[in-house]
mmCIF file of C-alpha atoms and ligand atoms in Angstrom:
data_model
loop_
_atom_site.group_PDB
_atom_site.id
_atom_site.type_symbol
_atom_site.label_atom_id
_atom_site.label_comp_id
_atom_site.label_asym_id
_atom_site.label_seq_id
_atom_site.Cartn_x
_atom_site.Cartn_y
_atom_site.Cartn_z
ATOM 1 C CA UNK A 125 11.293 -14.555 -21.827
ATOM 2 C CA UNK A 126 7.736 -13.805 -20.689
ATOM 3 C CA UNK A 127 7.406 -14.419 -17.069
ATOM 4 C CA UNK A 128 3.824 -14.809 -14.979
ATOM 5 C CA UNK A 129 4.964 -10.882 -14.232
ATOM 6 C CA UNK A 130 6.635 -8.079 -14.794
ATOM 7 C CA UNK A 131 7.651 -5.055 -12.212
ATOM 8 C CA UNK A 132 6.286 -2.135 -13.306
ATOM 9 C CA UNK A 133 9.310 0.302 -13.398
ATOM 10 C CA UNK A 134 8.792 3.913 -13.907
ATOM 11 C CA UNK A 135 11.809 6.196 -16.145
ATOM 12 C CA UNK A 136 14.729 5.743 -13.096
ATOM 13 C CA UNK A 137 14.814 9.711 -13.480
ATOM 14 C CA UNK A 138 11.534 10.272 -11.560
ATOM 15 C CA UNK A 139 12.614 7.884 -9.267
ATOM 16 C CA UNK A 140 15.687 9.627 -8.632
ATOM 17 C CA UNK A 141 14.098 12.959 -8.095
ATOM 18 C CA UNK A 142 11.739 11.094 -5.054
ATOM 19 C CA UNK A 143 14.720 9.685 -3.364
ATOM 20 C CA UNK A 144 16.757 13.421 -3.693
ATOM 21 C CA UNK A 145 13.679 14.623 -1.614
ATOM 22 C CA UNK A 146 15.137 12.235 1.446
ATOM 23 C CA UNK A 147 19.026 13.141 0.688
ATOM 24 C CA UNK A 148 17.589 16.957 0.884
ATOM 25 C CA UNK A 149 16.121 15.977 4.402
ATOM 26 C CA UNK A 150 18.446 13.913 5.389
ATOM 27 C CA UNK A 151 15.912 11.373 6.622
ATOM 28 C CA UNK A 152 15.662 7.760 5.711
ATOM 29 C CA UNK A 153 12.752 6.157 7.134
ATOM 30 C CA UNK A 154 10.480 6.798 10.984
ATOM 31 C CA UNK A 155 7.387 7.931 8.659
ATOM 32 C CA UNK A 156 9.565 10.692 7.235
ATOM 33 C CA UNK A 157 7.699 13.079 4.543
ATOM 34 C CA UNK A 158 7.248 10.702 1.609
ATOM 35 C CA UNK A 159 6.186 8.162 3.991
ATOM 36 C CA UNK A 160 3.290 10.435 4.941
ATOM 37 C CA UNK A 161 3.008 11.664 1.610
ATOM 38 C CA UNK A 162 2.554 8.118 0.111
ATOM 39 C CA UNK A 163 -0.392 7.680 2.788
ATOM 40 C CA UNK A 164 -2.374 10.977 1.956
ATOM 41 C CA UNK A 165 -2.055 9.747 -1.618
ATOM 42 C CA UNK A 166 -3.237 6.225 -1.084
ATOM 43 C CA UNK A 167 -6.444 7.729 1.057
ATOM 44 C CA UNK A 168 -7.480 10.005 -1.524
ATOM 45 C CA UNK A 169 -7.090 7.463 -4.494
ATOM 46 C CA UNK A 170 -8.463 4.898 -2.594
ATOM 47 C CA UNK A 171 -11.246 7.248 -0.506
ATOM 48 C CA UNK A 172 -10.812 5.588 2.355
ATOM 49 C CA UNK A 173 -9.682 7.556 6.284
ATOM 50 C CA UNK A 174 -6.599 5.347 7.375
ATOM 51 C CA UNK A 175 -4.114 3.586 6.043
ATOM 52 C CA UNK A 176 -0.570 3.146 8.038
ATOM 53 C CA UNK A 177 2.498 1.921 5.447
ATOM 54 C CA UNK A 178 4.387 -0.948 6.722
ATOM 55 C CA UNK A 179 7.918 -2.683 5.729
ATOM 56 C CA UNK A 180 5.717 -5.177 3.939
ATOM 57 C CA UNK A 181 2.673 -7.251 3.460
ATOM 58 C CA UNK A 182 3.208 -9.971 5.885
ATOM 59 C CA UNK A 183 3.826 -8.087 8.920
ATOM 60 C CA UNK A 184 0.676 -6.397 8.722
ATOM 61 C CA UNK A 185 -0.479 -9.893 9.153
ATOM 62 C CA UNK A 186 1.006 -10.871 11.952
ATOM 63 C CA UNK A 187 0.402 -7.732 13.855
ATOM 64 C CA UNK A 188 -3.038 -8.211 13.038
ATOM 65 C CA UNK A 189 -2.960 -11.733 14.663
ATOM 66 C CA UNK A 190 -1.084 -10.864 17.387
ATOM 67 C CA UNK A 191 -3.855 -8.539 18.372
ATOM 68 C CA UNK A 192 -6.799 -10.256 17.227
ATOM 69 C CA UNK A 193 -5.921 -13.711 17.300
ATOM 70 C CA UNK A 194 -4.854 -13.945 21.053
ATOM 71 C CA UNK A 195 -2.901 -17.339 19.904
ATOM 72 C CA UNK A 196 -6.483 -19.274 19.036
ATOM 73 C CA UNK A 197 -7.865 -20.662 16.490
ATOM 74 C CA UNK A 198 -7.959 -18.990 13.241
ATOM 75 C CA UNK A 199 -9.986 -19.838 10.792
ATOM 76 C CA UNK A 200 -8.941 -19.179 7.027
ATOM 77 C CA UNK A 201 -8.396 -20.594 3.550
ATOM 78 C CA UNK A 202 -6.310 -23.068 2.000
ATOM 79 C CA UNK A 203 -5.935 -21.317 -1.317
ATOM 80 C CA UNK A 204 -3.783 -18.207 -0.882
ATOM 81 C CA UNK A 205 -0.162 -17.593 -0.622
ATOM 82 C CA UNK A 206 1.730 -19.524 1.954
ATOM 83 C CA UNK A 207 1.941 -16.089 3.785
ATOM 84 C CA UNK A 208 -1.203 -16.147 5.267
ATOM 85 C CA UNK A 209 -0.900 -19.568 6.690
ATOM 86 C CA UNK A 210 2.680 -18.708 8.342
ATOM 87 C CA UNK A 211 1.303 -15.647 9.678
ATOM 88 C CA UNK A 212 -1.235 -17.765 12.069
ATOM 89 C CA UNK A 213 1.298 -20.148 12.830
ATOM 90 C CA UNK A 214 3.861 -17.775 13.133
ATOM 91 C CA UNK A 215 1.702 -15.793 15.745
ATOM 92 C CA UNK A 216 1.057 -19.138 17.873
ATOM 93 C CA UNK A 217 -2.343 -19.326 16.718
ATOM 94 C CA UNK A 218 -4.203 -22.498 15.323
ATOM 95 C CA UNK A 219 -4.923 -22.600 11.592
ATOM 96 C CA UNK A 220 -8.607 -24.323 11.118
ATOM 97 C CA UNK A 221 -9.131 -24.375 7.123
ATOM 98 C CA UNK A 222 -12.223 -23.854 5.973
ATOM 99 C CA UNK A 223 -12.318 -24.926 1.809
ATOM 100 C CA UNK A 224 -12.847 -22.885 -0.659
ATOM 101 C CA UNK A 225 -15.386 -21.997 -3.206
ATOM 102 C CA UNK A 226 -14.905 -23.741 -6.601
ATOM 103 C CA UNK A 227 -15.725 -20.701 -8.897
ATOM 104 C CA UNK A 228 -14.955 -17.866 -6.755
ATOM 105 C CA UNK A 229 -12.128 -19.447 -5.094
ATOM 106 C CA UNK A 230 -12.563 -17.605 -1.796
ATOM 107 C CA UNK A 231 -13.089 -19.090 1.627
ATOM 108 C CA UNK A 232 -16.642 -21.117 1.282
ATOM 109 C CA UNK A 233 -18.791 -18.648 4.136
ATOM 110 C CA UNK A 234 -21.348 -21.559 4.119
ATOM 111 C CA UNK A 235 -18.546 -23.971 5.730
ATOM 112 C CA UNK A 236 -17.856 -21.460 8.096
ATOM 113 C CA UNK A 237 -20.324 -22.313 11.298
ATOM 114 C CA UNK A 238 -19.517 -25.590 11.419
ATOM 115 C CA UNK A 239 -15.791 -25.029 11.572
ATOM 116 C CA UNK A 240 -16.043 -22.550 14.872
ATOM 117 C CA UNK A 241 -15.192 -24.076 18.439
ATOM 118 C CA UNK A 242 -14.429 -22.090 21.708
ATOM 119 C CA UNK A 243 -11.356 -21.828 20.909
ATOM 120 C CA UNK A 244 -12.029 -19.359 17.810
ATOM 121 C CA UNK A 245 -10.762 -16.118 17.988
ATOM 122 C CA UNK A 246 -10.547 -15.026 14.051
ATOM 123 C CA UNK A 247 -10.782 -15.060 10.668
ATOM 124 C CA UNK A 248 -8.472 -14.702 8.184
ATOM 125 C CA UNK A 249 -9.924 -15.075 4.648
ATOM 126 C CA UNK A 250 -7.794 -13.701 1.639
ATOM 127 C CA UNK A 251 -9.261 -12.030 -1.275
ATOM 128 C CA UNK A 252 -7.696 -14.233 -3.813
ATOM 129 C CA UNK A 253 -6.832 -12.538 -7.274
ATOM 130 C CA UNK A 254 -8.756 -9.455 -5.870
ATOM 131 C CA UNK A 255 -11.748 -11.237 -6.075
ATOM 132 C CA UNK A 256 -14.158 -10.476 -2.799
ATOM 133 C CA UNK A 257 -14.296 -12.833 -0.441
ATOM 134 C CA UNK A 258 -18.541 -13.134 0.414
ATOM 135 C CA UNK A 259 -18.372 -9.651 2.785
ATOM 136 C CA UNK A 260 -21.429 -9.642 4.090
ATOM 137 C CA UNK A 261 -21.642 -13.320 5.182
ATOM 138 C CA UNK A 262 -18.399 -13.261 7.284
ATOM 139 C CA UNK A 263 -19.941 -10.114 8.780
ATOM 140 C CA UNK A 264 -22.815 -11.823 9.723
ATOM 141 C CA UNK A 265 -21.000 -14.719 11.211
ATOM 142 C CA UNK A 266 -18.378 -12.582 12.686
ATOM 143 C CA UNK A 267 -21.285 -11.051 14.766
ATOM 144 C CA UNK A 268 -22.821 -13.694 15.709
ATOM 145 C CA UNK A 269 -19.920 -15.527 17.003
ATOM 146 C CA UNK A 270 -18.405 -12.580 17.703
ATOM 147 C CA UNK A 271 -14.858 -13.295 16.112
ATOM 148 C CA UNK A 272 -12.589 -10.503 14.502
ATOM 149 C CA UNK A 273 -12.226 -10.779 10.630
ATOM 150 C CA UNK A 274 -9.208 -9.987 8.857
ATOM 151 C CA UNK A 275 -8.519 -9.912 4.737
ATOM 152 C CA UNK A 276 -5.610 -10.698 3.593
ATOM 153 C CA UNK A 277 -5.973 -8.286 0.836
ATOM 154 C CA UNK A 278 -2.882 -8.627 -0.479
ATOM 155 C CA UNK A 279 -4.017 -9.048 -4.275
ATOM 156 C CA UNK A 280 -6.894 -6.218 -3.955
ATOM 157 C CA UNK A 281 -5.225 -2.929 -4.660
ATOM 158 C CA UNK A 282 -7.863 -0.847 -6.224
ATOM 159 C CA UNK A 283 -10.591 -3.254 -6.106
ATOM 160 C CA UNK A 284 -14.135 -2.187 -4.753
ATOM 161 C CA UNK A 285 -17.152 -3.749 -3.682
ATOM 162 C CA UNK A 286 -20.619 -1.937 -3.795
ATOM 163 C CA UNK A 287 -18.491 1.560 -4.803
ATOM 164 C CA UNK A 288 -16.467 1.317 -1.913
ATOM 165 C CA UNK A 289 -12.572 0.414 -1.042
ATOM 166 C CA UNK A 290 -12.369 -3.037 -0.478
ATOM 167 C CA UNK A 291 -9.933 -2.405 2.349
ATOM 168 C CA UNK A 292 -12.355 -0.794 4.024
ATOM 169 C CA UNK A 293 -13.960 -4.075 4.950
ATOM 170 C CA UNK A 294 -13.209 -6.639 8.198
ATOM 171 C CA UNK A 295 -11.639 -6.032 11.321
ATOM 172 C CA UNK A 296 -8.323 -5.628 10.028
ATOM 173 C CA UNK A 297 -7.086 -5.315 5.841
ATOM 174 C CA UNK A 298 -3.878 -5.900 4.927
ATOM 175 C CA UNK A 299 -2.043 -5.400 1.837
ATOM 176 C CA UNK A 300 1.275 -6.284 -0.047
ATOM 177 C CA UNK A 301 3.031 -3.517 -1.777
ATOM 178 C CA UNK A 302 5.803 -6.523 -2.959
ATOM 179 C CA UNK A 303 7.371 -5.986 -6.732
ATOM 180 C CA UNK A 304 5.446 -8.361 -7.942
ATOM 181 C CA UNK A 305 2.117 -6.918 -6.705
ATOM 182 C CA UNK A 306 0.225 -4.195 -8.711
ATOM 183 C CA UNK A 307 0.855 -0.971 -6.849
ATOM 184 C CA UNK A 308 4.346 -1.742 -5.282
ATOM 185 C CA UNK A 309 7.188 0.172 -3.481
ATOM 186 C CA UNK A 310 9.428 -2.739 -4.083
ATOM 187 C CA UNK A 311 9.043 -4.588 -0.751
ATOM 188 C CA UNK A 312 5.695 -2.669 1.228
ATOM 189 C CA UNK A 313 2.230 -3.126 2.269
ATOM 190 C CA UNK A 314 -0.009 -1.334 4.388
ATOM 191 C CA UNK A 315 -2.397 -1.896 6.840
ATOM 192 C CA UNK A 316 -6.284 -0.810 7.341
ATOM 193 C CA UNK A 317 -8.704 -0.787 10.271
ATOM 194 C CA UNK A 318 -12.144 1.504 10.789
ATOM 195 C CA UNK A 319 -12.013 1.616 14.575
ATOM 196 C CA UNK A 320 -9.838 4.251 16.070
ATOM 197 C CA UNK A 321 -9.055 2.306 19.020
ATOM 198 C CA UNK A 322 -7.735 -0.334 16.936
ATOM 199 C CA UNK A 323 -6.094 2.507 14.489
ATOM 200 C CA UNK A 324 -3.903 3.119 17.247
ATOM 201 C CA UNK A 325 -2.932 0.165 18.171
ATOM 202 C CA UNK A 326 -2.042 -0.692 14.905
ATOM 203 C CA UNK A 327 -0.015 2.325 14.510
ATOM 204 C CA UNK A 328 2.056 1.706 18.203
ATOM 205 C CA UNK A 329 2.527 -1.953 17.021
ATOM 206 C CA UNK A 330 4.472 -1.167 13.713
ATOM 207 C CA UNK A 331 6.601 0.905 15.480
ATOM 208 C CA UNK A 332 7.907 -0.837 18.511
ATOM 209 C CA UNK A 333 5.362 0.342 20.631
ATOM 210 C CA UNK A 334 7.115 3.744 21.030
ATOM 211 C CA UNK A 335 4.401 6.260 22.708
ATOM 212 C CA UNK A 336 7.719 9.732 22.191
ATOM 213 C CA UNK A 337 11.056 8.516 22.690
ATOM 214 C CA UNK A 338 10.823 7.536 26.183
ATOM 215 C CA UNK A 339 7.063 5.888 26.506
ATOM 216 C CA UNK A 340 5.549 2.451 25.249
ATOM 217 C CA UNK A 341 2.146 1.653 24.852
ATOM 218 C CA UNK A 342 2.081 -1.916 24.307
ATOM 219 C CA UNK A 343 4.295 -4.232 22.306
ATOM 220 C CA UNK A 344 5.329 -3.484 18.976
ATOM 221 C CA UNK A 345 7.756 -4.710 16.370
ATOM 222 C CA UNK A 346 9.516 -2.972 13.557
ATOM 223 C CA UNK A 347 6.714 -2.367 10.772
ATOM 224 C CA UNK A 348 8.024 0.905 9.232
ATOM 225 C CA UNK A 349 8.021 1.694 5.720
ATOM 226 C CA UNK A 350 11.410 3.578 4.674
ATOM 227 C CA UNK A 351 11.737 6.650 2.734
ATOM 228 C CA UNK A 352 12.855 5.255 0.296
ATOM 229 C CA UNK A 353 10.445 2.388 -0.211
ATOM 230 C CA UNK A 354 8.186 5.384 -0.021
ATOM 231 C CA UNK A 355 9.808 7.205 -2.994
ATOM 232 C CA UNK A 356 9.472 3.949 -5.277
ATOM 233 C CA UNK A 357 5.642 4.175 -4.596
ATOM 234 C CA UNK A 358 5.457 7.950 -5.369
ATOM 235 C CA UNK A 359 7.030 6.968 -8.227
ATOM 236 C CA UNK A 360 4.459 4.450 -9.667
ATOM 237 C CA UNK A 361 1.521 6.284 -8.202
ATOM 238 C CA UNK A 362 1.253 8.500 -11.200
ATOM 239 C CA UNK A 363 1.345 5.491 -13.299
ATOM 240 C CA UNK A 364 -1.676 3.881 -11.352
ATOM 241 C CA UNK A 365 -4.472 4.214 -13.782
ATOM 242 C CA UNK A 366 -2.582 3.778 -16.660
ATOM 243 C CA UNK A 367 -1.792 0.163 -14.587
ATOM 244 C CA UNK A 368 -5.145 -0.577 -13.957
ATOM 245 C CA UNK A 369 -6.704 -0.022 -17.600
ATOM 246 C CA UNK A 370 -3.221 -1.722 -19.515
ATOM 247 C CA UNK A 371 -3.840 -4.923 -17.299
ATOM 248 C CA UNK A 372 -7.640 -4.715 -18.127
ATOM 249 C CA UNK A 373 -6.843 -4.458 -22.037
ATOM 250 C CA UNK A 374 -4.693 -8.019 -21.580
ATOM 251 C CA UNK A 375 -7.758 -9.451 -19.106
ATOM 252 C CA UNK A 376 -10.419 -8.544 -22.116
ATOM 253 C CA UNK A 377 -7.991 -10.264 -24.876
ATOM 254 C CA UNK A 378 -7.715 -13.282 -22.724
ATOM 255 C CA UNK A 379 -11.334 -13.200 -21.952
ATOM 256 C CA UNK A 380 -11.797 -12.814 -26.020
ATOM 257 C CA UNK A 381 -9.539 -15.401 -27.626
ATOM 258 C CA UNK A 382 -9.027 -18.510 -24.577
ATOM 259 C CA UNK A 383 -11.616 -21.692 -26.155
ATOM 260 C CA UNK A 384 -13.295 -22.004 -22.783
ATOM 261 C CA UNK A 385 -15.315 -25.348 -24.172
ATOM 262 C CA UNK A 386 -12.636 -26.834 -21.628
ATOM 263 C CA UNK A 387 -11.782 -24.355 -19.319
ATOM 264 C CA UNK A 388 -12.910 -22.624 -16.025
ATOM 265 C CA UNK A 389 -11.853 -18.567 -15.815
ATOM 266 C CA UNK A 390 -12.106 -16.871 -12.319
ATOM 267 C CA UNK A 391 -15.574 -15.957 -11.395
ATOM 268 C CA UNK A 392 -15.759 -11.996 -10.487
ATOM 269 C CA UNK A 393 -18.239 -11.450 -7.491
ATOM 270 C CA UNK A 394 -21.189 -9.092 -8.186
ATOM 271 C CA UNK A 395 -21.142 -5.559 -7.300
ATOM 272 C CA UNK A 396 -17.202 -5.699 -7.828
ATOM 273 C CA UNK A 397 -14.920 -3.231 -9.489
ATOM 274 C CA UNK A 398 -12.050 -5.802 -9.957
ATOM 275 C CA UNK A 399 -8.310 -5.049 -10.421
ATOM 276 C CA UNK A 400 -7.405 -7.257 -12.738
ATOM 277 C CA UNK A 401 -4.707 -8.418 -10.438
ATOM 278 C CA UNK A 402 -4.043 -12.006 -12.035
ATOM 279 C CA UNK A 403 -5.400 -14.241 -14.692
ATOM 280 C CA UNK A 404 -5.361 -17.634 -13.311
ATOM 281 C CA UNK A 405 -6.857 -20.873 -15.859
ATOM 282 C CA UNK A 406 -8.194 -24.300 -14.671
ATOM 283 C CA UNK A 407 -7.996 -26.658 -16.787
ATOM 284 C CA UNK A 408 -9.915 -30.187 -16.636
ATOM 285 C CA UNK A 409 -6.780 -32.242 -15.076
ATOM 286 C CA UNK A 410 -3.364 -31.463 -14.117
ATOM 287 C CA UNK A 411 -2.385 -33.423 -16.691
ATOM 288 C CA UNK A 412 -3.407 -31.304 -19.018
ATOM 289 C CA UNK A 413 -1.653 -28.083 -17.043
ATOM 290 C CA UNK A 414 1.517 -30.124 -17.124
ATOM 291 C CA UNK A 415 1.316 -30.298 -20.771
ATOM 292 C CA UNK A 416 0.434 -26.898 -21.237
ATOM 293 C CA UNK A 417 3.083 -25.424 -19.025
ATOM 294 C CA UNK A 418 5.547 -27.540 -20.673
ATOM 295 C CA UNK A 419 4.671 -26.449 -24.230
ATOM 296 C CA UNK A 420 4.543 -22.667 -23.254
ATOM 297 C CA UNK A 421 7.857 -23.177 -21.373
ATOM 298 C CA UNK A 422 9.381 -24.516 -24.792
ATOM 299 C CA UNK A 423 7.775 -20.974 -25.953
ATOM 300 C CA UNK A 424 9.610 -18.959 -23.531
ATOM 301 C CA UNK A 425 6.840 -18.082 -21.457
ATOM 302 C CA UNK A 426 6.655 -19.239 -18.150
ATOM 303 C CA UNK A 427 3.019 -18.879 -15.651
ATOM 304 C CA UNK A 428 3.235 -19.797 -12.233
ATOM 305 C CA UNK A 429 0.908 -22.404 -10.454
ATOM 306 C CA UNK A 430 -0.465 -20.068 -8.214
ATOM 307 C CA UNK A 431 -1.216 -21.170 -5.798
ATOM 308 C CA UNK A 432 0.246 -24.671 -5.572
ATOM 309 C CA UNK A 433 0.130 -26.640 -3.106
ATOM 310 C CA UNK A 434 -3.265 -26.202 -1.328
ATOM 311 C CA UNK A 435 -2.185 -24.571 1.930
ATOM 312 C CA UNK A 436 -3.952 -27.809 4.128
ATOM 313 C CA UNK A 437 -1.307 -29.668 3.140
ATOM 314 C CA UNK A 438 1.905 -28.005 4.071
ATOM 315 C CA UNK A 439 3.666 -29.585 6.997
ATOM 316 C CA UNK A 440 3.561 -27.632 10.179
ATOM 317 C CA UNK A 441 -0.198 -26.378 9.141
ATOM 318 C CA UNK A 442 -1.640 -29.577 10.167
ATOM 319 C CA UNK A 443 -4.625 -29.396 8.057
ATOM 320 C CA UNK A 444 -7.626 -31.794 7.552
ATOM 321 C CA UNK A 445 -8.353 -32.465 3.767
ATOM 322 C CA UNK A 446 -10.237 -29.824 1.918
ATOM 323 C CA UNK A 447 -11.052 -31.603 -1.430
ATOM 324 C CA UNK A 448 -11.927 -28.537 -3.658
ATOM 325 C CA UNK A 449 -8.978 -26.421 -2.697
ATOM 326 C CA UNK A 450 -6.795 -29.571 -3.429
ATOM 327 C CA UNK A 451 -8.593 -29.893 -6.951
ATOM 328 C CA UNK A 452 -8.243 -26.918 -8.154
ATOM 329 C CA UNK A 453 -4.622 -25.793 -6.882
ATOM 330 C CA UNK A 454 -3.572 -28.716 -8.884
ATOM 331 C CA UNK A 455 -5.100 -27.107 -11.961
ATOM 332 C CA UNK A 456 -4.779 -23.851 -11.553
ATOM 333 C CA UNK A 457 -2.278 -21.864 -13.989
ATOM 334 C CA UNK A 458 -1.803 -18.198 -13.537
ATOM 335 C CA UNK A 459 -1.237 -16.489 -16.960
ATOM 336 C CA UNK A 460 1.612 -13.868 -17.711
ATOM 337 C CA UNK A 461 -0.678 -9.948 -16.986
ATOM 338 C CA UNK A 462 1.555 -7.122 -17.079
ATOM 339 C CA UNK A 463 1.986 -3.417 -18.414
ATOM 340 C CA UNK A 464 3.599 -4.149 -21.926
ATOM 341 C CA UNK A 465 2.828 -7.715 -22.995
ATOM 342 C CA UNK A 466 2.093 -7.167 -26.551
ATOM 343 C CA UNK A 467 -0.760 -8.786 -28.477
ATOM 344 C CA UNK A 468 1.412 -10.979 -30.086
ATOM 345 C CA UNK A 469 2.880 -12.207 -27.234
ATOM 346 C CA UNK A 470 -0.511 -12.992 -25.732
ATOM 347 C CA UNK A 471 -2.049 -14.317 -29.358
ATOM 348 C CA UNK A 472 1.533 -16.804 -29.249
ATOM 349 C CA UNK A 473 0.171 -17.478 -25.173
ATOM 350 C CA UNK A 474 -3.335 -18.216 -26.354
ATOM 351 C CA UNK A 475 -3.063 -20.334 -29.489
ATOM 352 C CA UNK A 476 -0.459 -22.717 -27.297
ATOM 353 C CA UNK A 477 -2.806 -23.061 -24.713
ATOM 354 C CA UNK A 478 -6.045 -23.333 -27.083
ATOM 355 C CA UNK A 479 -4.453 -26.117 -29.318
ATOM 356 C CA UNK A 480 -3.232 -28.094 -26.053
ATOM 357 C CA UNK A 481 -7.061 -28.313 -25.292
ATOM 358 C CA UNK A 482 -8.112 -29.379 -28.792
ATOM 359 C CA UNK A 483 -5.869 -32.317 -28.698
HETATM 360 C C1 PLP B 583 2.246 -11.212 -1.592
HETATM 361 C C2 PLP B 583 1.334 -11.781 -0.578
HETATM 362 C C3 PLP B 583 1.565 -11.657 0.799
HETATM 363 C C4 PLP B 583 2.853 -11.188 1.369
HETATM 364 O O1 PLP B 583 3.211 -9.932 1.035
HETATM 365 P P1 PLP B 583 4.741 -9.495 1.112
HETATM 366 O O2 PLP B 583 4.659 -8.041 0.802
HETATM 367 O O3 PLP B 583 5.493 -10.275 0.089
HETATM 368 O O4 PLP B 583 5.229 -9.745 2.506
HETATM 369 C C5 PLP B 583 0.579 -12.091 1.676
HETATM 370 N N1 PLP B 583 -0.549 -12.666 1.242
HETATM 371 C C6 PLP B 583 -0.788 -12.830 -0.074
HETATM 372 C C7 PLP B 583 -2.078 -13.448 -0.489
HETATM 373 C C8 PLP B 583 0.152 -12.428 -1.023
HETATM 374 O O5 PLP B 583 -0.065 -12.653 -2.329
#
């Protein structure tokens, strides 16, 4: 079977050597010494100053919220994963989408404005696939309205824009160190912010507030990573450029062999060193993706609609229409992009989905 994904697992003996390293100190998690050791790493590979590990990517979010979004309205995108749309509710804030753009599939900045009332406090844009999100335009608006910005950078390990970390953009990044994700510690994420004042808040809120044992600064919930999440990503940090350029070679024979008379591939913002993250396809109708996917399936190899449905129209988000985002979710097919899919495999992917088009 050849699924949308595959966790990248490193030879279980260097794993266990990582995890003997917390038996030997008898210490299983309050940023113990792989914990720490896992956030030096990530700084130097990543040259950025801060990063704080968390218990996973959607906590980041909401701590982000609670602090920025002061239970407002948020402004973000329908076209992520439903994680970034429960965060805002979750946090008693206000989601207000704003649709997307139909080739870079990031929030549309030029819809922005006219989406911002008193009552805005945020925005939460996602940097779908790793692709940017239009930086220096929700900077500019940011300013002038003078609303926080947070990515949901969940998808953007890696990625740069204009030779620096993309995570080093926005209020507040977050990111997803899930299984499924690129870089991963099983469940993780981490969380980024430039501002020391807001570093530190960060850093009380993950862990309950605690200022020593006996002080609080603040409220706080439980955002720590563990040891021995910790020890997974030790484990697979060796592995990361071997990641990175394996998942380009599959990109590059997608990007080769796909007929693209009669379909739309993910447009890569300028100035952007991307991660090849996922490989998502829109076709012309959903029709045709149902066929597709159902002719693959017979093959054994099973994408995922990602992401389906358009985050506007799940129930408790409440969200007006946003035509694009609609349109494409219900065309979009991400392709299977992993370490190890042979060319075979992909030529067997390709030739299914090129003959579906020709007929
Ligand atoms: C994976 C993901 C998350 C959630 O991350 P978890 O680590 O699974 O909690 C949030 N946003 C996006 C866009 C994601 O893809």
């Amino acid at each position: 079977m050849i699924n949308v994904t595959k966790t990248f697992l490193p030879p279980i003996e260097e794993y266990n050597k990582q995890v003997q390293r917390a038996w030997d100190n008898e210490w299983l998690t309050n940023r113990g010494e792989l914990v720490l050791e896992l956030e030096e790493k990530l700084k130097e590979f990543l040259k950025i100053s801060n990063v704080i590990a968390t218990n996973n990517g959607t906590v980041p979010l909401q701590i982000a919220l609670k602090l920025l979004g002061n239970q407002g309205e948020v402004i973000t995108t329908p076209f992520s994963y439903v994680a970034t749309t429960a965060a805002i509710v979750w946090e008693n804030c206000t989601p207000v989408f704003v649709d997307i753009h139909p080739e870079y599939l990031t929030i549309d900045e030029s819809k922005i404005e006219e989406a911002i009332t008193d009552k805005t406090t945020a925005i939460l844009a996602t940097h779908v696939f790793g692709n940017p999100c239009n930086l220096e335009a929700i900077e500019a608006i940011a300013k002038k309205h003078q609303l926080y910005v947070i990515y949901d950078a969940a998808h953007a390990f890696g990625v740069q824009y204009r030779g620096k970390s993309i995570f080093d953009y926005g209020t507040i990044s977050t990111c997803s160190f899930h299984a499924t994700k690129l870089f991963h510690t099983g469940e993780g994420g981490a969380m980024f912010a430039n501002d020391s004042d807001l570093q530190a808040k960060l850093f009380y809120s993950h862990n309950f507030g605690h200022d020593g044992p006996l002080a609080f600064h603040g409220l706080g919930i439980n955002g720590k990573m563990s040891e021995l999440q910790a020890a997974l990503g030790l484990t697979v940090f060796p592995y990361i450029e071997t990641i990175l350029a394996e998942r380009k070679k599959v990109v590059d024979f997608y990007n080769e062999n796909l007929d693209f008379s009669n379909l739309q591939a993910l447009k890569i913002r300028d100035k952007t060193d991307w991660n090849y993250s996922y490989y998502p396809i829109i076709f012309e109708n959903e029709q045709q993706l149902l066929q597709a996917q159902k002719d693959l399936n017979e093959a054994n190899v099973f994408p995922r609609r990602y992401f389906y449905p358009s985050l506007n129209t799940i129930e408790y988000s409440k969200g007006k229409t946003m035509s694009i985002s609609e349109s494409i979710s219900s065309r979009v097919l991400c392709l299977p992009l992993y370490v190890g899919l042979r060319e075979q495999e992909l030529s067997t992917i390709i030739s299914i989905i090129n003959n579906k088009l020709r007929c």
